[in-house]
């Protein structure tokens, strides 16, 4: 049995004192004297005995190491407060081994697929750009060979039919909810006939509980040619653009010429012709690297499109050994850039949840205050005795399913393509739910020792596919000892001490699915 | 910050297990760990301080100096908060700046009302996970003449004689349960009429066994008394998933109740005797019967007959003491702010196929015409019953106690008023006095 202390003490930068109670799932401001008592409790001291010993025969005032003189009455008061909290379940140890003993069952995988929210199709592995940092480019080794293939429509239809059949079954527990068909590449518009065929195909399907929507990530070079179609079918469009000409200079055409003028021309043409659609359905994603900055990105997109972009850092997983140095030079950290920005406050106000520091603060408020609830069932159920599946990895297909151009099925497009869970071929969809559950459970087993010792195990944010999970003894980069968790809590509370109004804004504006 | 010895400064804060409600000139503070309640009314200093505490810039922490603490109203308030372990003072000199409290503000990520306003989200996500209990009125035929059933079943789960011959067709029920495989349905209540006269009972039980659903059979004791054969009609699968509620109302035929008890003595599923009570005298009599017949498991259901308001005022209405003693947790308070935890997830299917979220509310659809998915989606979307909280009804929405009070039940309909409480003195027109 692995027991973790429940009450984790931490101080803000301003030296205010707080504690997080693991068992009750809540964090709160703490009087320094109560904090002192909790420190003693955490050291394993029998508090009742300590209190008796300290006050018995003592004068009106006692001196406590680390606090100073305190009246006997005050000490009694805080001991009483400590006792009330204890009587209400605070400061009890947590059995993380039992807590994290949840297992993935084959049925969960089947049910997840019946409720899948997004089907992402790798329309082609071909691209009309040659971006230096491409996820399928020179830096990475964890993808299937690029062969300029186009996806076979029959293969995609086979998968969609399979999903619709499951979604029409009673295993689907949603109703009147969309299934988003995501077109992904390479550059998906290079295979436009496929896109048109798929849109037509799903248009004649009539699933019982769902309807289809469409989304696409594009470099927009071919956007002008196909925009009428995309607008007609209300595609949610994500245009990849890294900022101004220099910022975007890693994104070059096959002949090495800059892509920037082409992207700008097509994006502006779309806005010109369809301003309402542009406002409601178009977003930009900027990859962050050493040639752009948060400040420049914010300014550029504001001035050019009156929009705040999404910002993604380069994926640090699956880098070839030989490319690590060049990757290191190319990589840049969004938070660091944000803190160097002169217009920090304005950027933060306008970009808000699109910034990683605010997203992290949102997670903190959701998971460490005890006042965040997923849905109505969460509000009325007890969390007592709940067994969690380790790590924060999405259960397979609980959010999306990704079909590669080669027919491989993955749980997500953002993970290495060595993690295939099945495939589609001329015989149909090959998914063995038992094997998938076994595979995931074997990964959990590899991490179990680290997870049960992790101070943040209950609130893990780590996806196991971002670890070297196929190794015999993968190391979890998210592993936290108590000090790491204290620092994490402290940094967020310190931020809120500086900008308290952010707390309310996050609660009002940010919802997690 | 002025923090010299002549004018020491403090951070005054509220603990975040404290529920704070401010409405107009009234403030309520409730300690969810101890159940203590404090109210303040027309106290401008306290109101002003509370307003400051609640502002997003302060997050439940404000600075107080000696001067403020000498104000008798503020001083008394701070003293109260400390004594009741609801708040505290920290000497400002113990840190280098202002702390915050992580205020207990509810964040419900899948708040249906919010989702309705967001084009990229659907209220229908996971809705079938919300369905928890089904009450099925399988038939309405019964030879008894108890007199209370048509009203009683609108107040709590109770049988109902219609004698129209209407019943739920077993094929419809099979279709219903086949649709519910992916739902989180756990409990099914089976009611009549006299369910022992329902021809589909055996098959219904097989369906429920097949779906591993917990089931409770509601049978009036007089329908059990004639002899054991009637029980055989139940064809009960004696597993942990079955239980029986034996319904008893007054006047009680003690001899027949005794026979029922004897029949059920060796019956191996859990049996609860449910007493419908109209008066204190019936309660006393029920207690005598329970003792005389050595009944182990009982439940009491006050029944409003239109003339026994006093019985309800004594036994059902809440007051400050009972709310404090019930000690709702902060999570319960949060749930009561946005939903009805008592009725959430419940559906009732009547013999004519009408499906209700609340038996007293309009039907959401009909078993013959609507899919159960449409019914559940409709209820989550509209929020007619499952999401109706006291915050939405008069006069509770104007009362600082609304989130401490139990959720709306069926009694509010029966009595024709929402405030089943003795919290405020009432004016002649029945409205709470200010």
Short mmCIF file of N, CA, C and O in Angstrom, two decimals, chain A residues 97-144:
data_model
loop_
_atom_site.label_atom_id
_atom_site.label_comp_id
_atom_site.label_asym_id
_atom_site.label_seq_id
_atom_site.Cartn_x
_atom_site.Cartn_y
_atom_site.Cartn_z
N UNK A 97 -2.05 3.79 -4.33
CA UNK A 97 -1.99 2.52 -5.05
C UNK A 97 -3.41 2.02 -5.35
O UNK A 97 -3.71 1.60 -6.46
N UNK A 98 -4.26 2.12 -4.34
CA UNK A 98 -5.64 1.71 -4.53
C UNK A 98 -6.36 2.69 -5.47
O UNK A 98 -7.10 2.28 -6.37
N UNK A 99 -6.09 3.97 -5.27
CA UNK A 99 -6.74 4.99 -6.09
C UNK A 99 -6.43 4.80 -7.58
O UNK A 99 -7.28 4.98 -8.43
N UNK A 100 -5.19 4.42 -7.86
CA UNK A 100 -4.78 4.31 -9.26
C UNK A 100 -4.84 2.87 -9.76
O UNK A 100 -4.11 2.49 -10.67
N UNK A 101 -5.71 2.08 -9.17
CA UNK A 101 -5.76 0.68 -9.56
C UNK A 101 -6.81 0.42 -10.65
O UNK A 101 -7.12 -0.72 -10.96
N UNK A 102 -7.35 1.48 -11.23
CA UNK A 102 -8.32 1.31 -12.31
C UNK A 102 -7.67 0.66 -13.53
O UNK A 102 -6.48 0.85 -13.79
N UNK A 103 -8.44 -0.13 -14.25
CA UNK A 103 -7.93 -0.81 -15.44
C UNK A 103 -8.83 -0.50 -16.63
O UNK A 103 -10.03 -0.29 -16.48
N UNK A 104 -8.23 -0.48 -17.79
CA UNK A 104 -9.01 -0.28 -19.01
C UNK A 104 -9.63 -1.62 -19.42
O UNK A 104 -8.93 -2.62 -19.53
N UNK A 105 -10.95 -1.61 -19.63
CA UNK A 105 -11.61 -2.85 -20.05
C UNK A 105 -11.97 -2.74 -21.52
O UNK A 105 -12.25 -1.64 -22.02
N UNK A 106 -11.99 -3.87 -22.21
CA UNK A 106 -12.30 -3.83 -23.66
C UNK A 106 -13.60 -3.09 -23.97
O UNK A 106 -13.69 -2.35 -24.94
N UNK A 107 -14.59 -3.29 -23.10
CA UNK A 107 -15.88 -2.63 -23.34
C UNK A 107 -15.77 -1.10 -23.32
O UNK A 107 -16.51 -0.41 -24.02
N UNK A 108 -14.85 -0.60 -22.47
CA UNK A 108 -14.70 0.86 -22.42
C UNK A 108 -14.26 1.39 -23.78
O UNK A 108 -14.65 2.48 -24.20
N UNK A 109 -13.41 0.61 -24.46
CA UNK A 109 -12.89 1.05 -25.76
C UNK A 109 -14.03 1.05 -26.78
O UNK A 109 -14.19 2.00 -27.56
N UNK A 110 -14.82 0.00 -26.74
CA UNK A 110 -15.95 -0.10 -27.68
C UNK A 110 -16.92 1.07 -27.43
O UNK A 110 -17.37 1.73 -28.37
N UNK A 111 -17.21 1.32 -26.18
CA UNK A 111 -18.16 2.41 -25.84
C UNK A 111 -17.58 3.76 -26.25
O UNK A 111 -18.28 4.61 -26.78
N UNK A 112 -16.28 3.92 -26.02
CA UNK A 112 -15.64 5.20 -26.40
C UNK A 112 -15.81 5.43 -27.90
O UNK A 112 -16.11 6.54 -28.35
N UNK A 113 -15.62 4.39 -28.66
CA UNK A 113 -15.72 4.53 -30.12
C UNK A 113 -17.17 4.83 -30.54
O UNK A 113 -17.40 5.58 -31.49
N UNK A 114 -18.12 4.27 -29.82
CA UNK A 114 -19.54 4.55 -30.12
C UNK A 114 -19.87 6.01 -29.82
O UNK A 114 -20.88 6.53 -30.27
N UNK A 115 -19.00 6.66 -29.04
CA UNK A 115 -19.24 8.04 -28.64
C UNK A 115 -18.16 8.99 -29.16
O UNK A 115 -18.01 10.09 -28.64
N UNK A 116 -17.43 8.54 -30.16
CA UNK A 116 -16.28 9.32 -30.62
C UNK A 116 -16.73 10.70 -31.14
O UNK A 116 -17.79 10.83 -31.75
N UNK A 117 -15.93 11.69 -30.85
CA UNK A 117 -16.32 13.06 -31.24
C UNK A 117 -15.71 13.51 -32.55
O UNK A 117 -16.23 14.39 -33.21
N UNK A 118 -14.54 12.95 -32.85
CA UNK A 118 -13.87 13.42 -34.06
C UNK A 118 -13.22 12.25 -34.80
O UNK A 118 -12.54 11.42 -34.20
N UNK A 119 -13.44 12.23 -36.12
CA UNK A 119 -12.78 11.26 -36.98
C UNK A 119 -11.81 12.06 -37.85
O UNK A 119 -12.24 12.86 -38.67
N UNK A 120 -10.53 11.87 -37.63
CA UNK A 120 -9.54 12.65 -38.37
C UNK A 120 -8.93 11.77 -39.46
O UNK A 120 -8.46 10.66 -39.19
N UNK A 121 -8.99 12.27 -40.67
CA UNK A 121 -8.51 11.50 -41.82
C UNK A 121 -7.26 12.16 -42.39
O UNK A 121 -7.28 13.35 -42.72
N UNK A 122 -6.20 11.36 -42.50
CA UNK A 122 -5.00 11.89 -43.15
C UNK A 122 -5.22 11.77 -44.65
O UNK A 122 -4.92 10.75 -45.27
N UNK A 123 -5.75 12.83 -45.20
CA UNK A 123 -6.22 12.84 -46.59
C UNK A 123 -5.08 12.50 -47.56
O UNK A 123 -5.27 11.81 -48.56
N UNK A 124 -3.92 13.01 -47.22
CA UNK A 124 -2.73 12.73 -48.03
C UNK A 124 -1.49 12.95 -47.16
O UNK A 124 -1.53 13.73 -46.20
N UNK A 125 -0.41 12.28 -47.55
CA UNK A 125 0.85 12.59 -46.84
C UNK A 125 1.71 13.53 -47.68
O UNK A 125 2.84 13.82 -47.36
N UNK A 126 1.12 13.97 -48.79
CA UNK A 126 1.84 14.93 -49.64
C UNK A 126 1.61 16.35 -49.14
O UNK A 126 0.59 16.63 -48.51
N UNK A 127 2.56 17.22 -49.42
CA UNK A 127 2.40 18.61 -49.01
C UNK A 127 3.04 19.52 -50.05
O UNK A 127 4.02 19.15 -50.70
N UNK A 128 2.48 20.70 -50.22
CA UNK A 128 3.04 21.66 -51.16
C UNK A 128 3.95 22.66 -50.46
O UNK A 128 4.37 23.64 -51.03
N UNK A 129 4.21 22.42 -49.16
CA UNK A 129 5.20 23.22 -48.45
C UNK A 129 6.33 22.30 -47.96
O UNK A 129 6.18 21.07 -47.95
N UNK A 130 7.38 22.94 -47.51
CA UNK A 130 8.51 22.17 -47.01
C UNK A 130 8.99 22.82 -45.70
O UNK A 130 10.09 23.36 -45.62
N UNK A 131 8.13 22.78 -44.70
CA UNK A 131 8.42 23.50 -43.45
C UNK A 131 9.58 22.82 -42.72
O UNK A 131 9.62 21.59 -42.59
N UNK A 132 10.46 23.65 -42.21
CA UNK A 132 11.68 23.14 -41.58
C UNK A 132 11.38 22.27 -40.37
O UNK A 132 12.09 21.31 -40.09
N UNK A 133 10.32 22.60 -39.64
CA UNK A 133 10.06 21.90 -38.38
C UNK A 133 8.93 20.88 -38.51
O UNK A 133 8.42 20.40 -37.50
N UNK A 134 8.53 20.55 -39.73
CA UNK A 134 7.35 19.70 -39.94
C UNK A 134 7.40 18.45 -39.06
O UNK A 134 8.46 17.83 -38.89
N UNK A 135 6.28 18.08 -38.52
CA UNK A 135 6.16 16.90 -37.67
C UNK A 135 6.47 15.62 -38.43
O UNK A 135 6.70 14.56 -37.83
N UNK A 136 6.44 15.72 -39.77
CA UNK A 136 6.78 14.56 -40.59
C UNK A 136 8.07 14.86 -41.36
O UNK A 136 8.26 14.39 -42.49
N UNK A 137 8.91 15.71 -40.78
CA UNK A 137 10.09 16.18 -41.48
C UNK A 137 11.39 15.73 -40.83
O UNK A 137 11.43 14.76 -40.08
N UNK A 138 12.42 16.55 -41.07
CA UNK A 138 13.79 16.12 -40.75
C UNK A 138 14.06 15.91 -39.27
O UNK A 138 14.92 15.12 -38.89
N UNK A 139 13.32 16.60 -38.40
CA UNK A 139 13.62 16.49 -36.97
C UNK A 139 13.16 15.15 -36.36
O UNK A 139 13.71 14.70 -35.38
N UNK A 140 12.12 14.58 -36.96
CA UNK A 140 11.41 13.49 -36.26
C UNK A 140 11.64 12.12 -36.89
O UNK A 140 11.96 12.01 -38.09
N UNK A 141 11.45 11.13 -36.06
CA UNK A 141 11.65 9.76 -36.54
C UNK A 141 10.43 8.87 -36.28
O UNK A 141 10.45 7.69 -36.59
N UNK A 142 9.37 9.45 -35.70
CA UNK A 142 8.27 8.60 -35.23
C UNK A 142 7.05 8.67 -36.15
O UNK A 142 5.94 8.81 -35.69
N UNK A 143 7.30 8.62 -37.46
CA UNK A 143 6.16 8.63 -38.38
C UNK A 143 6.43 7.66 -39.54
O UNK A 143 7.58 7.29 -39.80
N UNK A 144 5.36 7.28 -40.21
CA UNK A 144 5.52 6.38 -41.35
C UNK A 144 6.09 7.15 -42.54
O UNK A 144 5.86 8.36 -42.68
#
